[in-house]
C-alpha cells in the first residue's frame, strides 16, 4: 500500500514539475519577461514588436567580459541569453547622437559588497552616443547598467511594456 502511495506522490510531483516547466516555456515564448530585481519595478513585462524609443523600457542580453563579471559577482541570474544570463531590463536613456553628461549619472566606486566597480569604462561617459549604440540606465541608483558596462548595441534592444508590476507599500 505504501508503494502505491509513494508512486502516486511521485507521479503527481512529476506532473507538477512538467506543468511548471511548460508554463515557463509558454511564458517566455509569449514574449513575457519577469523582473525580480530592483532595477525597475518588479513584475511582468511584455515584449513589443516595434523599435524602442528614448525613455522606453528595454530588454537585452549582456555579453562579453561584463556578462562574466555580472555572473561571477551575482549581479545577474542564469537565464536564456547566449552568455547564460537572464536578459536585463533597463530604461533607454540615450540614442545615437545624444550628448551624454557624465555628471548626470553618479557612478559608485564599489558595489554593495565593497568590491571595486569597473573604472575602465569611465572614458565612454563624455560626448555623443556613437552610431548604432545606446545608453541604458535603471531607475534604481545601485543598478548594474551602462554606467559600468558602457553602451549597448541599439539593435540588441527589445522594447518592453509593464503588464503587472508590484508596487511596494508606501509608494
Short mmCIF file of N, CA and C in Angstrom, two decimals:
data_model
loop_
_atom_site.label_atom_id
_atom_site.label_comp_id
_atom_site.label_asym_id
_atom_site.label_seq_id
_atom_site.Cartn_x
_atom_site.Cartn_y
_atom_site.Cartn_z
N UNK A 1 0.82 -1.19 0.00
CA UNK A 1 0.00 0.00 0.00
C UNK A 1 0.86 1.25 0.00
N UNK A 2 1.95 1.22 0.79
CA UNK A 2 2.80 2.41 0.85
C UNK A 2 3.52 2.65 -0.47
N UNK A 3 3.83 1.57 -1.24
CA UNK A 3 4.48 1.76 -2.53
C UNK A 3 3.52 2.41 -3.53
N UNK A 4 2.24 2.12 -3.41
CA UNK A 4 1.25 2.76 -4.27
C UNK A 4 1.15 4.24 -3.91
N UNK A 5 1.14 4.55 -2.66
CA UNK A 5 1.07 5.95 -2.22
C UNK A 5 2.31 6.72 -2.68
N UNK A 6 3.48 6.10 -2.52
CA UNK A 6 4.72 6.75 -2.94
C UNK A 6 4.72 6.95 -4.45
N UNK A 7 4.28 5.94 -5.18
CA UNK A 7 4.20 6.03 -6.63
C UNK A 7 3.25 7.14 -7.06
N UNK A 8 2.14 7.24 -6.39
CA UNK A 8 1.15 8.28 -6.69
C UNK A 8 1.72 9.67 -6.41
N UNK A 9 2.42 9.81 -5.30
CA UNK A 9 3.02 11.10 -4.95
C UNK A 9 4.09 11.48 -5.97
N UNK A 10 4.92 10.52 -6.35
CA UNK A 10 5.97 10.80 -7.34
C UNK A 10 5.37 11.19 -8.69
N UNK A 11 4.31 10.51 -9.09
CA UNK A 11 3.65 10.82 -10.36
C UNK A 11 3.08 12.24 -10.32
N UNK A 12 2.44 12.59 -9.23
CA UNK A 12 1.88 13.95 -9.10
C UNK A 12 2.99 15.00 -9.10
N UNK A 13 4.09 14.70 -8.43
CA UNK A 13 5.22 15.64 -8.40
C UNK A 13 5.80 15.81 -9.80
N UNK A 14 5.92 14.71 -10.54
CA UNK A 14 6.44 14.78 -11.90
C UNK A 14 5.53 15.62 -12.78
N UNK A 15 4.21 15.42 -12.69
CA UNK A 15 3.27 16.23 -13.47
C UNK A 15 3.35 17.70 -13.09
N UNK A 16 3.54 17.97 -11.81
CA UNK A 16 3.66 19.36 -11.36
C UNK A 16 4.92 20.01 -11.93
N UNK A 17 6.03 19.29 -11.92
CA UNK A 17 7.28 19.83 -12.47
C UNK A 17 7.15 20.05 -13.97
N UNK A 18 6.58 19.09 -14.68
CA UNK A 18 6.38 19.23 -16.12
C UNK A 18 5.44 20.40 -16.41
N UNK A 19 4.38 20.51 -15.64
CA UNK A 19 3.45 21.62 -15.82
C UNK A 19 4.10 22.97 -15.60
N UNK A 20 4.92 23.07 -14.58
CA UNK A 20 5.63 24.31 -14.30
C UNK A 20 6.61 24.64 -15.42
N UNK A 21 7.33 23.64 -15.90
CA UNK A 21 8.29 23.85 -16.99
C UNK A 21 7.57 24.32 -18.26
N UNK A 22 6.45 23.70 -18.59
CA UNK A 22 5.68 24.12 -19.76
C UNK A 22 5.15 25.53 -19.60
N UNK A 23 4.70 25.87 -18.41
CA UNK A 23 4.21 27.22 -18.15
C UNK A 23 5.32 28.24 -18.36
N UNK A 24 6.51 27.95 -17.87
CA UNK A 24 7.64 28.87 -18.04
C UNK A 24 8.02 29.02 -19.51
N UNK A 25 8.02 27.92 -20.26
CA UNK A 25 8.34 27.98 -21.69
C UNK A 25 7.29 28.82 -22.42
N UNK A 26 6.01 28.58 -22.14
CA UNK A 26 4.95 29.36 -22.78
C UNK A 26 5.04 30.83 -22.39
N UNK A 27 5.35 31.11 -21.14
CA UNK A 27 5.52 32.47 -20.64
C UNK A 27 6.58 33.19 -21.46
N UNK A 28 7.73 32.53 -21.64
CA UNK A 28 8.84 33.13 -22.39
C UNK A 28 8.49 33.26 -23.86
N UNK A 29 7.91 32.22 -24.46
CA UNK A 29 7.57 32.25 -25.89
C UNK A 29 6.49 33.26 -26.21
N UNK A 30 5.65 33.58 -25.24
CA UNK A 30 4.60 34.58 -25.44
C UNK A 30 5.15 36.00 -25.35
N UNK A 31 6.46 36.12 -25.15
CA UNK A 31 7.07 37.45 -25.08
C UNK A 31 6.96 38.09 -23.71
N UNK A 32 6.71 37.30 -22.69
CA UNK A 32 6.62 37.84 -21.35
C UNK A 32 7.95 37.69 -20.63
N UNK A 33 8.28 38.67 -19.83
CA UNK A 33 9.51 38.64 -19.04
C UNK A 33 9.16 38.99 -17.60
N UNK A 34 9.83 38.34 -16.66
CA UNK A 34 9.63 38.65 -15.25
C UNK A 34 10.86 39.37 -14.74
N UNK A 35 10.66 40.50 -14.09
CA UNK A 35 11.77 41.24 -13.49
C UNK A 35 11.72 41.05 -11.98
N UNK A 36 12.70 40.30 -11.42
CA UNK A 36 12.75 40.11 -9.97
C UNK A 36 13.72 41.07 -9.27
N UNK A 37 14.34 41.98 -10.03
CA UNK A 37 15.38 42.85 -9.49
C UNK A 37 14.85 44.24 -9.17
N UNK A 38 15.57 45.01 -8.36
CA UNK A 38 15.12 46.38 -8.06
C UNK A 38 15.48 47.40 -9.14
N UNK A 39 16.10 46.98 -10.24
CA UNK A 39 16.47 47.92 -11.31
C UNK A 39 15.26 48.69 -11.82
N UNK A 40 14.16 47.99 -11.97
CA UNK A 40 12.88 48.56 -12.38
C UNK A 40 11.84 47.92 -11.47
N UNK A 41 10.60 48.42 -11.48
CA UNK A 41 9.59 47.78 -10.63
C UNK A 41 9.50 46.27 -10.92
N UNK A 42 9.46 45.48 -9.86
CA UNK A 42 9.35 44.04 -10.01
C UNK A 42 8.00 43.71 -10.62
N UNK A 43 8.00 42.74 -11.54
CA UNK A 43 6.74 42.35 -12.15
C UNK A 43 6.92 41.70 -13.50
N UNK A 44 5.83 41.66 -14.26
CA UNK A 44 5.78 41.01 -15.56
C UNK A 44 5.75 42.09 -16.64
N UNK A 45 6.59 41.89 -17.65
CA UNK A 45 6.70 42.81 -18.78
C UNK A 45 6.49 42.03 -20.07
N UNK A 46 5.97 42.70 -21.09
CA UNK A 46 5.68 42.06 -22.37
C UNK A 46 6.51 42.72 -23.47
N UNK A 47 7.11 41.89 -24.35
CA UNK A 47 7.87 42.42 -25.48
C UNK A 47 6.93 43.11 -26.45
N UNK A 48 7.38 44.25 -27.00
CA UNK A 48 6.63 45.00 -28.01
C UNK A 48 7.40 44.84 -29.32
N UNK A 49 6.70 44.62 -30.43
CA UNK A 49 7.38 44.32 -31.69
C UNK A 49 7.99 45.55 -32.37
N UNK A 50 7.65 46.74 -31.93
CA UNK A 50 8.20 47.95 -32.56
C UNK A 50 9.57 48.29 -31.97
N UNK A 51 10.32 49.11 -32.72
CA UNK A 51 11.64 49.55 -32.24
C UNK A 51 11.45 50.48 -31.04
N UNK A 52 12.31 50.37 -30.04
CA UNK A 52 12.19 51.24 -28.86
C UNK A 52 12.63 52.66 -29.17
N UNK A 53 12.08 53.59 -28.40
CA UNK A 53 12.48 54.99 -28.48
C UNK A 53 12.97 55.42 -27.11
N UNK A 54 13.53 56.60 -27.05
CA UNK A 54 14.09 57.12 -25.81
C UNK A 54 13.05 57.06 -24.69
N UNK A 55 13.49 56.66 -23.52
CA UNK A 55 12.72 56.51 -22.29
C UNK A 55 11.86 55.25 -22.24
N UNK A 56 11.81 54.47 -23.33
CA UNK A 56 11.12 53.18 -23.28
C UNK A 56 11.90 52.23 -22.38
N UNK A 57 11.22 51.26 -21.82
CA UNK A 57 11.88 50.17 -21.11
C UNK A 57 12.31 49.15 -22.15
N UNK A 58 13.51 48.60 -21.98
CA UNK A 58 14.04 47.65 -22.96
C UNK A 58 14.61 46.41 -22.28
N UNK A 59 14.62 45.33 -23.04
CA UNK A 59 15.22 44.07 -22.62
C UNK A 59 16.38 43.79 -23.57
N UNK A 60 17.48 43.25 -23.04
CA UNK A 60 18.63 42.92 -23.88
C UNK A 60 19.51 41.93 -23.13
N UNK A 61 20.41 41.32 -23.88
CA UNK A 61 21.37 40.37 -23.30
C UNK A 61 22.73 41.04 -23.17
N UNK A 62 23.30 40.97 -22.00
CA UNK A 62 24.64 41.47 -21.76
C UNK A 62 25.62 40.40 -22.22
N UNK A 63 26.65 40.81 -22.95
CA UNK A 63 27.62 39.86 -23.48
C UNK A 63 29.04 40.25 -23.09
N UNK A 64 29.98 39.36 -23.32
CA UNK A 64 31.39 39.65 -23.14
C UNK A 64 31.85 39.68 -21.70
N UNK A 65 32.93 40.45 -21.47
CA UNK A 65 33.57 40.47 -20.15
C UNK A 65 32.65 40.95 -19.05
N UNK A 66 31.71 41.83 -19.37
CA UNK A 66 30.81 42.35 -18.34
C UNK A 66 29.74 41.33 -17.97
N UNK A 67 29.38 40.47 -18.92
CA UNK A 67 28.47 39.37 -18.60
C UNK A 67 29.17 38.41 -17.62
N UNK A 68 30.44 38.14 -17.88
CA UNK A 68 31.21 37.27 -16.98
C UNK A 68 31.31 37.88 -15.58
N UNK A 69 31.59 39.18 -15.52
CA UNK A 69 31.69 39.87 -14.24
C UNK A 69 30.36 39.81 -13.49
N UNK A 70 29.26 40.07 -14.22
CA UNK A 70 27.93 40.06 -13.61
C UNK A 70 27.59 38.68 -13.05
N UNK A 71 27.98 37.63 -13.75
CA UNK A 71 27.71 36.27 -13.28
C UNK A 71 28.59 35.94 -12.08
N UNK A 72 29.88 36.27 -12.17
CA UNK A 72 30.82 35.99 -11.06
C UNK A 72 30.38 36.66 -9.76
N UNK A 73 29.93 37.91 -9.87
CA UNK A 73 29.58 38.68 -8.68
C UNK A 73 28.13 38.51 -8.25
N UNK A 74 27.35 37.78 -9.03
CA UNK A 74 25.96 37.55 -8.67
C UNK A 74 25.04 38.72 -8.95
N UNK A 75 25.46 39.64 -9.84
CA UNK A 75 24.59 40.76 -10.21
C UNK A 75 23.39 40.27 -11.01
N UNK A 76 23.60 39.24 -11.82
CA UNK A 76 22.55 38.70 -12.68
C UNK A 76 22.44 37.19 -12.46
N UNK A 77 21.25 36.68 -12.68
CA UNK A 77 21.00 35.25 -12.53
C UNK A 77 21.18 34.54 -13.86
N UNK A 78 21.39 33.23 -13.83
CA UNK A 78 21.44 32.46 -15.07
C UNK A 78 20.11 32.59 -15.82
N UNK A 79 20.19 32.52 -17.15
CA UNK A 79 18.98 32.66 -17.95
C UNK A 79 19.19 32.26 -19.39
N UNK A 80 18.37 32.82 -20.27
CA UNK A 80 18.28 32.38 -21.66
C UNK A 80 19.20 33.09 -22.65
N UNK A 81 20.00 34.04 -22.21
CA UNK A 81 20.89 34.76 -23.13
C UNK A 81 22.05 33.86 -23.56
N UNK A 82 22.68 34.16 -24.71
CA UNK A 82 23.84 33.39 -25.15
C UNK A 82 24.96 33.33 -24.11
N UNK A 83 25.07 34.36 -23.28
CA UNK A 83 26.07 34.38 -22.22
C UNK A 83 25.70 33.48 -21.05
N UNK A 84 24.47 32.97 -21.07
CA UNK A 84 23.98 32.14 -19.98
C UNK A 84 23.29 32.93 -18.88
N UNK A 85 23.12 34.24 -19.10
CA UNK A 85 22.48 35.10 -18.11
C UNK A 85 21.03 35.38 -18.46
N UNK A 86 20.30 35.89 -17.48
CA UNK A 86 18.93 36.35 -17.67
C UNK A 86 19.00 37.69 -18.44
N UNK A 87 18.05 37.96 -19.36
CA UNK A 87 18.04 39.26 -20.02
C UNK A 87 17.86 40.39 -19.00
N UNK A 88 18.48 41.51 -19.27
CA UNK A 88 18.35 42.68 -18.41
C UNK A 88 17.16 43.51 -18.85
N UNK A 89 16.56 44.23 -17.91
CA UNK A 89 15.52 45.22 -18.20
C UNK A 89 16.04 46.56 -17.70
N UNK A 90 16.09 47.54 -18.60
CA UNK A 90 16.57 48.88 -18.26
C UNK A 90 15.75 49.91 -19.03
N UNK A 91 16.02 51.18 -18.75
CA UNK A 91 15.38 52.28 -19.47
C UNK A 91 16.34 52.78 -20.55
N UNK A 92 15.83 52.99 -21.76
CA UNK A 92 16.63 53.52 -22.86
C UNK A 92 16.82 55.02 -22.62
N UNK A 93 18.01 55.40 -22.16
CA UNK A 93 18.28 56.77 -21.71
C UNK A 93 18.84 57.68 -22.80
N UNK A 94 19.58 57.13 -23.74
CA UNK A 94 20.18 57.96 -24.79
C UNK A 94 20.37 57.14 -26.06
N UNK A 95 20.16 57.81 -27.18
CA UNK A 95 20.26 57.19 -28.50
C UNK A 95 21.45 57.77 -29.26
N UNK A 96 21.80 57.17 -30.41
CA UNK A 96 22.90 57.71 -31.20
C UNK A 96 22.72 59.21 -31.47
N UNK A 97 23.80 59.95 -31.25
CA UNK A 97 23.77 61.39 -31.47
C UNK A 97 23.43 62.20 -30.23
N UNK A 98 22.88 61.56 -29.20
CA UNK A 98 22.57 62.27 -27.95
C UNK A 98 23.86 62.57 -27.20
N UNK A 99 23.90 63.73 -26.55
CA UNK A 99 25.04 64.09 -25.72
C UNK A 99 24.88 63.44 -24.36
N UNK A 100 25.96 62.86 -23.84
CA UNK A 100 25.95 62.22 -22.53
C UNK A 100 26.78 63.07 -21.58
N UNK A 101 26.14 63.54 -20.52
CA UNK A 101 26.81 64.33 -19.49
C UNK A 101 27.13 63.42 -18.31
N UNK A 102 28.40 63.11 -18.08
CA UNK A 102 28.74 62.15 -17.02
C UNK A 102 28.30 62.58 -15.63
N UNK A 103 28.18 63.86 -15.38
CA UNK A 103 27.78 64.30 -14.04
C UNK A 103 26.31 63.98 -13.75
N UNK A 104 25.55 63.66 -14.78
CA UNK A 104 24.13 63.34 -14.59
C UNK A 104 23.91 61.91 -14.11
N UNK A 105 24.94 61.08 -14.17
CA UNK A 105 24.82 59.67 -13.82
C UNK A 105 25.87 59.31 -12.78
N UNK A 106 25.54 59.41 -11.49
CA UNK A 106 26.54 59.10 -10.46
C UNK A 106 27.06 57.67 -10.60
N UNK A 107 28.35 57.51 -10.40
CA UNK A 107 28.99 56.20 -10.51
C UNK A 107 29.55 55.81 -9.15
N UNK A 108 29.25 54.60 -8.71
CA UNK A 108 29.76 54.11 -7.43
C UNK A 108 31.15 53.51 -7.63
N UNK A 109 32.03 53.77 -6.68
CA UNK A 109 33.39 53.22 -6.74
C UNK A 109 33.41 51.74 -6.37
N UNK A 110 32.49 51.33 -5.48
CA UNK A 110 32.42 49.94 -5.04
C UNK A 110 30.97 49.47 -5.08
N UNK A 111 30.79 48.15 -5.18
CA UNK A 111 29.44 47.60 -5.16
C UNK A 111 28.98 47.39 -3.72
N UNK A 112 27.82 46.79 -3.53
CA UNK A 112 27.25 46.61 -2.19
C UNK A 112 28.08 45.68 -1.31
N UNK A 113 28.98 44.91 -1.91
CA UNK A 113 29.86 44.01 -1.16
C UNK A 113 31.25 44.61 -0.94
N UNK A 114 31.43 45.88 -1.36
CA UNK A 114 32.72 46.55 -1.19
C UNK A 114 33.75 46.24 -2.27
N UNK A 115 33.32 45.56 -3.33
CA UNK A 115 34.24 45.23 -4.43
C UNK A 115 34.31 46.40 -5.40
N UNK A 116 35.49 46.69 -5.96
CA UNK A 116 35.60 47.82 -6.88
C UNK A 116 34.76 47.60 -8.13
N UNK A 117 34.09 48.66 -8.54
CA UNK A 117 33.32 48.62 -9.78
C UNK A 117 34.26 48.89 -10.94
N UNK A 118 33.91 48.41 -12.14
CA UNK A 118 34.78 48.66 -13.29
C UNK A 118 34.99 50.16 -13.49
N UNK A 119 36.24 50.59 -13.52
CA UNK A 119 36.51 52.01 -13.72
C UNK A 119 37.06 52.29 -15.11
N UNK A 120 37.43 51.25 -15.83
CA UNK A 120 37.95 51.45 -17.18
C UNK A 120 36.88 51.99 -18.11
N UNK A 121 35.64 51.93 -17.68
CA UNK A 121 34.54 52.38 -18.53
C UNK A 121 34.29 53.88 -18.43
N UNK A 122 34.88 54.54 -17.49
CA UNK A 122 34.58 55.96 -17.30
C UNK A 122 34.82 56.81 -18.55
N UNK A 123 35.81 56.51 -19.40
CA UNK A 123 36.02 57.37 -20.57
C UNK A 123 34.83 57.44 -21.52
N UNK A 124 33.99 56.42 -21.58
CA UNK A 124 32.86 56.45 -22.50
C UNK A 124 31.85 57.51 -22.11
N UNK A 125 31.91 57.97 -20.87
CA UNK A 125 30.82 58.78 -20.34
C UNK A 125 30.84 60.25 -20.72
N UNK A 126 31.63 60.66 -21.68
CA UNK A 126 31.52 62.05 -22.10
C UNK A 126 31.44 62.09 -23.61
N UNK A 127 30.62 62.97 -24.08
CA UNK A 127 30.49 63.11 -25.52
C UNK A 127 29.17 62.61 -26.05
N UNK A 128 29.20 62.20 -27.30
CA UNK A 128 28.00 61.84 -28.03
C UNK A 128 27.90 60.32 -28.13
N UNK A 129 26.68 59.80 -27.99
CA UNK A 129 26.45 58.36 -28.15
C UNK A 129 26.77 57.99 -29.60
N UNK A 130 27.65 57.01 -29.81
CA UNK A 130 28.03 56.64 -31.18
C UNK A 130 26.89 56.00 -31.97
N UNK A 131 27.05 56.03 -33.27
CA UNK A 131 26.08 55.42 -34.18
C UNK A 131 25.89 53.95 -33.83
N UNK A 132 24.65 53.50 -33.84
CA UNK A 132 24.33 52.09 -33.59
C UNK A 132 24.37 51.67 -32.14
N UNK A 133 24.63 52.62 -31.23
CA UNK A 133 24.75 52.28 -29.81
C UNK A 133 23.68 53.02 -28.99
N UNK A 134 23.50 52.59 -27.75
CA UNK A 134 22.51 53.20 -26.85
C UNK A 134 23.04 53.18 -25.42
N UNK A 135 22.54 54.11 -24.63
CA UNK A 135 22.84 54.16 -23.20
C UNK A 135 21.60 53.66 -22.47
N UNK A 136 21.77 52.64 -21.63
CA UNK A 136 20.64 52.10 -20.87
C UNK A 136 20.92 52.27 -19.39
N UNK A 137 19.93 52.77 -18.67
CA UNK A 137 20.06 53.00 -17.24
C UNK A 137 18.86 52.41 -16.52
N UNK A 138 19.05 52.13 -15.25
CA UNK A 138 17.94 51.63 -14.43
C UNK A 138 17.39 52.76 -13.59
N UNK A 139 16.18 52.59 -13.10
CA UNK A 139 15.58 53.57 -12.20
C UNK A 139 16.23 53.51 -10.82
N UNK A 140 16.81 52.37 -10.47
CA UNK A 140 17.45 52.18 -9.16
C UNK A 140 18.91 52.65 -9.23
N UNK A 141 19.34 53.54 -8.33
CA UNK A 141 20.70 54.09 -8.42
C UNK A 141 21.83 53.08 -8.23
N UNK A 142 21.55 51.94 -7.63
CA UNK A 142 22.59 50.93 -7.41
C UNK A 142 22.64 49.86 -8.48
N UNK A 143 21.95 50.08 -9.58
CA UNK A 143 21.85 49.06 -10.62
C UNK A 143 23.13 48.93 -11.45
N UNK A 144 23.35 47.73 -11.96
CA UNK A 144 24.45 47.46 -12.89
C UNK A 144 23.93 47.78 -14.28
N UNK A 145 24.34 48.93 -14.83
CA UNK A 145 23.83 49.39 -16.12
C UNK A 145 24.94 50.02 -16.94
N UNK A 146 24.59 50.84 -17.94
CA UNK A 146 25.60 51.41 -18.84
C UNK A 146 26.65 52.25 -18.13
N UNK A 147 26.37 52.69 -16.93
CA UNK A 147 27.40 53.43 -16.19
C UNK A 147 28.63 52.56 -15.97
N UNK A 148 28.44 51.25 -15.95
CA UNK A 148 29.53 50.32 -15.66
C UNK A 148 29.93 49.47 -16.85
N UNK A 149 28.99 49.09 -17.72
CA UNK A 149 29.35 48.25 -18.86
C UNK A 149 29.33 48.97 -20.19
N UNK A 150 29.04 50.28 -20.19
CA UNK A 150 29.13 51.07 -21.41
C UNK A 150 27.90 50.98 -22.30
N UNK A 151 28.07 51.48 -23.51
CA UNK A 151 26.97 51.48 -24.48
C UNK A 151 26.64 50.06 -24.90
N UNK A 152 25.40 49.86 -25.33
CA UNK A 152 24.97 48.55 -25.84
C UNK A 152 24.49 48.74 -27.28
N UNK A 153 24.62 47.70 -28.11
CA UNK A 153 24.15 47.83 -29.49
C UNK A 153 22.64 48.10 -29.54
N UNK A 154 22.27 49.14 -30.26
CA UNK A 154 20.86 49.52 -30.39
C UNK A 154 20.03 48.37 -30.94
N UNK A 155 20.60 47.61 -31.88
CA UNK A 155 19.86 46.50 -32.49
C UNK A 155 19.56 45.37 -31.52
N UNK A 156 20.25 45.33 -30.38
CA UNK A 156 20.02 44.26 -29.41
C UNK A 156 18.86 44.56 -28.46
N UNK A 157 18.33 45.78 -28.52
CA UNK A 157 17.29 46.19 -27.56
C UNK A 157 15.90 45.81 -28.04
N UNK A 158 15.11 45.26 -27.14
CA UNK A 158 13.70 44.96 -27.41
C UNK A 158 12.86 45.78 -26.45
N UNK A 159 11.91 46.51 -26.99
CA UNK A 159 11.01 47.34 -26.19
C UNK A 159 10.12 46.43 -25.36
N UNK A 160 9.94 46.77 -24.08
CA UNK A 160 9.02 46.04 -23.21
C UNK A 160 8.08 47.03 -22.52
N UNK A 161 6.89 46.57 -22.25
CA UNK A 161 5.89 47.36 -21.52
C UNK A 161 5.47 46.57 -20.28
N UNK A 162 5.23 47.26 -19.16
CA UNK A 162 4.77 46.53 -17.97
C UNK A 162 3.37 45.97 -18.18
N UNK A 163 3.17 44.74 -17.74
CA UNK A 163 1.85 44.10 -17.76
C UNK A 163 1.28 44.15 -16.35
N UNK A 164 2.10 43.74 -15.39
CA UNK A 164 1.70 43.75 -13.98
C UNK A 164 2.95 43.97 -13.16
N UNK A 165 2.98 45.06 -12.41
CA UNK A 165 4.14 45.33 -11.56
C UNK A 165 3.71 45.39 -10.10
N UNK A 166 4.65 45.02 -9.24
CA UNK A 166 4.40 45.00 -7.80
C UNK A 166 4.90 46.32 -7.23
N UNK A 167 4.01 47.10 -6.68
CA UNK A 167 4.39 48.37 -6.08
C UNK A 167 4.57 48.16 -4.58
N UNK A 168 5.77 48.46 -4.08
CA UNK A 168 6.00 48.28 -2.64
C UNK A 168 5.08 49.17 -1.82
N UNK A 169 4.72 48.71 -0.62
CA UNK A 169 3.89 49.52 0.27
C UNK A 169 4.63 50.81 0.59
N UNK A 170 3.88 51.89 0.65
CA UNK A 170 4.46 53.20 0.95
C UNK A 170 4.77 54.00 -0.30
N UNK A 171 4.60 53.40 -1.50
CA UNK A 171 4.84 54.13 -2.76
C UNK A 171 3.54 54.53 -3.39
#
